[in-house]
Short mmCIF file of C-alpha atoms in Angstrom, two decimals:
data_model
loop_
_atom_site.label_atom_id
_atom_site.label_comp_id
_atom_site.label_asym_id
_atom_site.label_seq_id
_atom_site.Cartn_x
_atom_site.Cartn_y
_atom_site.Cartn_z
CA MET A 200 57.78 136.85 152.90
CA GLY A 201 60.37 136.73 155.30
CA HIS A 202 61.04 139.58 158.38
CA ASN A 203 64.77 140.91 156.80
CA PRO A 204 66.94 142.14 160.08
CA PRO A 205 67.92 145.25 159.51
CA ALA A 206 71.38 145.40 157.65
CA GLN A 207 73.51 148.57 159.54
CA MET A 208 75.69 147.50 161.99
CA ALA A 209 78.68 150.17 163.90
CA PRO A 210 82.00 148.50 161.61
CA PHE A 211 83.86 146.68 164.37
CA PRO A 212 86.91 148.53 164.55
CA ARG A 213 89.47 145.95 162.94
CA PRO A 214 89.64 143.33 160.39
CA MET A 215 88.29 140.23 162.11
CA GLY A 216 88.31 136.80 160.54
CA ILE A 217 90.21 134.15 158.41
CA PHE A 218 89.46 134.92 155.59
CA THR A 219 90.13 137.83 154.38
CA PRO A 220 88.56 137.80 150.79
CA PHE A 221 85.31 137.36 152.79
CA ILE A 222 85.57 140.07 154.84
CA ALA A 223 83.03 143.11 154.57
CA ARG A 224 83.39 146.05 153.61
CA GLN A 225 80.02 147.17 154.20
CA GLY A 226 77.10 146.21 156.44
CA GLU A 227 75.86 142.49 154.39
CA THR A 228 73.28 140.53 154.80
CA LEU A 229 73.54 136.91 153.86
CA ILE A 230 70.82 134.19 153.01
CA LEU A 231 71.53 131.03 154.48
CA LYS A 232 68.77 128.80 151.55
CA GLU A 233 68.48 125.09 153.55
CA LYS A 234 68.37 122.31 151.41
CA VAL A 235 67.38 118.61 153.23
CA MET A 236 68.54 115.90 151.14
CA SER A 237 67.93 112.53 152.55
CA LEU A 238 71.47 110.46 151.73
CA SER A 239 73.66 113.51 151.13
CA GLY A 240 72.72 115.58 154.23
CA ASN A 241 72.14 118.93 154.32
CA SER A 242 73.10 121.61 152.01
CA PHE A 243 72.60 125.21 151.57
CA ASP A 244 72.98 128.14 149.04
CA ILE A 245 74.27 131.11 150.11
CA THR A 246 73.88 134.84 148.56
CA LEU A 247 74.26 138.43 149.28
CA ALA A 248 71.10 140.00 149.64
CA ASN A 249 71.01 141.25 146.21
CA GLY A 250 71.29 137.19 144.74
CA GLN A 251 74.77 136.99 144.20
CA PRO A 252 75.53 133.42 145.31
CA ILE A 253 78.88 133.50 147.92
CA PHE A 254 79.47 129.60 149.41
CA LYS A 255 77.96 126.81 148.51
CA VAL A 256 77.65 123.99 151.53
CA LYS A 257 77.77 120.24 151.06
CA GLY A 258 77.04 117.97 153.94
CA GLU A 259 78.40 114.17 154.27
CA SER A 260 75.49 112.82 156.54
CA LEU A 261 76.98 109.25 156.24
CA THR A 262 79.92 110.11 158.21
CA LEU A 263 80.36 109.60 161.46
CA SER A 264 80.89 112.88 162.81
CA GLN A 265 78.29 114.72 159.72
CA ARG A 266 80.75 117.19 157.49
CA MET A 267 79.72 120.03 156.47
CA ASN A 268 81.80 121.59 153.40
CA VAL A 269 81.93 125.07 152.95
CA MET A 270 83.23 126.57 149.76
CA ASP A 271 83.85 129.46 147.56
CA MET A 272 81.92 129.65 144.05
CA ASN A 273 84.86 128.47 141.95
CA GLY A 274 84.42 125.18 144.02
CA ASN A 275 88.07 125.34 146.69
CA LEU A 276 86.81 124.29 149.93
CA LEU A 277 87.82 127.01 153.08
CA PHE A 278 86.49 124.28 155.53
CA CYS A 279 84.83 121.65 156.51
CA ILE A 280 82.51 122.07 159.64
CA ARG A 281 82.56 118.52 161.91
CA LYS A 282 81.34 117.56 165.30
CA LYS A 283 83.44 116.55 168.15
CA HIS A 284 82.61 113.34 169.68
CA LEU A 285 83.13 112.98 172.75
CA SER A 286 82.68 116.14 174.28
CA LEU A 287 81.18 117.41 177.46
CA HIS A 288 79.08 120.46 175.40
CA THR A 289 77.69 119.76 171.98
CA THR A 290 81.26 120.98 170.00
CA TYR A 291 81.54 121.48 166.04
CA TYR A 292 85.07 122.15 164.82
CA ALA A 293 86.24 123.50 161.24
CA GLU A 294 89.49 121.81 159.00
CA ASN A 295 90.75 123.88 156.94
CA ALA A 296 91.76 122.28 153.01
CA ARG A 297 95.05 120.70 154.75
CA GLY A 298 93.19 119.39 157.92
CA GLU A 299 94.45 121.64 159.81
CA GLU A 300 91.73 122.95 162.96
CA ILE A 301 90.96 126.77 162.31
CA PHE A 302 88.18 127.43 164.80
CA GLU A 303 85.83 125.49 166.99
CA VAL A 304 82.40 125.77 168.45
CA LYS A 305 80.83 125.22 172.00
CA SER A 306 77.25 124.69 173.15
CA LYS A 307 76.77 126.26 176.16
CA PHE A 308 73.93 125.50 178.36
CA GLY A 309 71.61 128.29 178.37
CA LEU A 310 68.29 128.29 180.34
CA GLY A 311 65.57 129.29 177.53
CA SER A 312 68.13 130.01 175.17
CA SER A 313 70.87 128.51 173.25
CA LYS A 314 74.78 129.89 173.61
CA PHE A 315 77.78 129.45 171.86
CA ILE A 316 81.15 129.87 172.36
CA GLY A 317 82.76 130.48 168.29
CA SER A 318 87.33 130.83 169.25
CA PHE A 319 89.63 131.25 166.26
CA THR A 320 92.95 133.21 165.69
CA SER A 321 92.18 136.27 162.66
CA ALA A 322 94.68 136.75 160.00
CA SER A 323 96.22 139.40 162.02
CA GLY A 324 97.20 136.78 164.79
CA GLN A 325 94.52 138.35 166.89
CA GLN A 326 92.48 135.89 169.31
CA GLU A 327 88.87 135.77 168.75
CA GLU A 328 86.04 134.69 171.19
CA LEU A 329 82.46 135.08 169.82
CA LEU A 330 79.09 134.54 172.00
CA MET A 331 76.46 133.41 169.86
CA LYS A 332 72.98 133.39 171.76
CA GLY A 333 69.65 132.61 170.46
CA ASP A 334 65.90 132.89 172.03
CA TRP A 335 64.96 129.56 173.08
CA THR A 336 62.53 129.09 169.87
CA ASP A 337 66.01 129.47 167.86
CA THR A 338 64.09 132.09 165.33
CA THR A 339 66.71 135.32 166.43
CA ALA A 340 70.40 134.91 167.45
CA GLU A 341 73.20 137.69 168.31
CA ILE A 342 76.85 137.00 167.99
CA LYS A 343 78.82 139.71 169.78
CA ASP A 344 82.35 140.03 170.29
CA GLU A 345 83.05 138.37 173.35
CA ALA A 346 85.61 141.33 174.45
CA THR A 347 84.31 144.51 173.28
CA GLY A 348 80.55 143.17 173.55
CA GLN A 349 80.03 144.85 170.48
CA ALA A 350 77.31 142.99 168.40
CA ILE A 351 78.89 141.64 164.87
CA ALA A 352 76.14 139.93 163.35
CA THR A 353 72.19 138.84 163.79
CA ILE A 354 70.37 136.15 162.63
CA TYR A 355 67.05 135.65 161.98
CA ARG A 356 64.91 132.55 161.21
CA ASP A 357 61.40 132.58 159.13
CA ARG A 358 59.38 129.88 161.66
CA TRP A 359 56.81 129.82 158.77
CA ASN A 360 59.90 128.94 155.95
CA ALA A 361 60.05 125.26 159.17
CA ARG A 362 56.30 124.09 158.71
CA GLU A 363 56.71 123.69 154.60
CA PHE A 364 56.06 120.81 153.13
CA LEU A 365 59.04 120.09 150.96
CA GLY A 366 61.26 118.57 154.06
CA GLY A 367 61.46 121.52 156.46
CA GLN A 368 64.09 123.40 154.58
CA GLN A 369 65.76 126.36 156.74
CA THR A 370 65.87 129.93 155.73
CA TYR A 371 68.36 132.07 157.67
CA ASN A 372 69.11 135.71 156.93
CA VAL A 373 71.86 137.20 158.55
CA SER A 374 73.12 141.05 158.89
CA ILE A 375 77.26 141.23 159.60
CA ALA A 376 78.71 144.15 160.30
CA PRO A 377 81.63 145.84 158.17
CA ASN A 378 85.12 144.52 158.90
CA VAL A 379 83.95 141.24 160.09
CA ASP A 380 84.30 138.15 158.12
CA MET A 381 81.19 137.22 156.46
CA ALA A 382 82.52 132.36 155.48
CA ILE A 383 82.76 132.45 160.00
CA ILE A 384 79.54 134.16 160.68
CA ALA A 385 77.69 132.04 157.94
CA ALA A 386 79.78 129.09 159.67
CA MET A 387 78.58 129.65 163.07
CA CYS A 388 74.88 130.15 162.08
CA ILE A 389 75.56 126.88 159.93
CA CYS A 390 76.39 125.49 163.89
CA LEU A 391 73.08 126.48 165.20
CA ASP A 392 71.23 124.79 162.71
CA MET A 393 73.63 121.51 163.18
CA LYS A 394 72.62 121.57 166.99
CA ARG A 395 68.86 122.21 166.32
CA ASN A 396 68.62 119.75 163.73
CA GLU A 397 69.89 117.37 166.59
CA SER A 398 67.59 118.64 169.24
CA ALA A 399 64.82 118.12 167.05
CA GLY A 400 65.74 114.19 166.02
#
């Protein structure tokens, strides 16, 4: 049995995100279940707390930058996450189906914790910066709006799941505030997982 973080968070005062159909209209909890594949790369099934599927994520480990393709349930590519090479800090970025970079997640050094900055432009044209900070075990993380300090999402990883015999699949429970893009938050969680896998490897 995994621990579920509280789903109720204060609404963000305006819609924040790129993918307006996936902006949470109420507090939502996403469940990201990792499937570890040896050749095709890791993938995730992402559902709402009630079990309704919302996104599918398929990894491509044979490419140089290890793509993670994020799709809706109709199989439409929303974006793919890739790692930037030759950057001082570990940096991931997402491209839409047209190959345009739409957001970036940059790892920062933190003593005893992991820290990431996510940058993108909302559909409204507003420039956004999100701060994701996790504990040193990466079992919990919080995502805040950098400008206001308001918490907009929390991530909880069941550490005991990491010790399962089936290759160490992870399960993440992600609580998201109303008015926040669930696709963007899922992407930040996937970047956290990619960085954790690199550190472990």
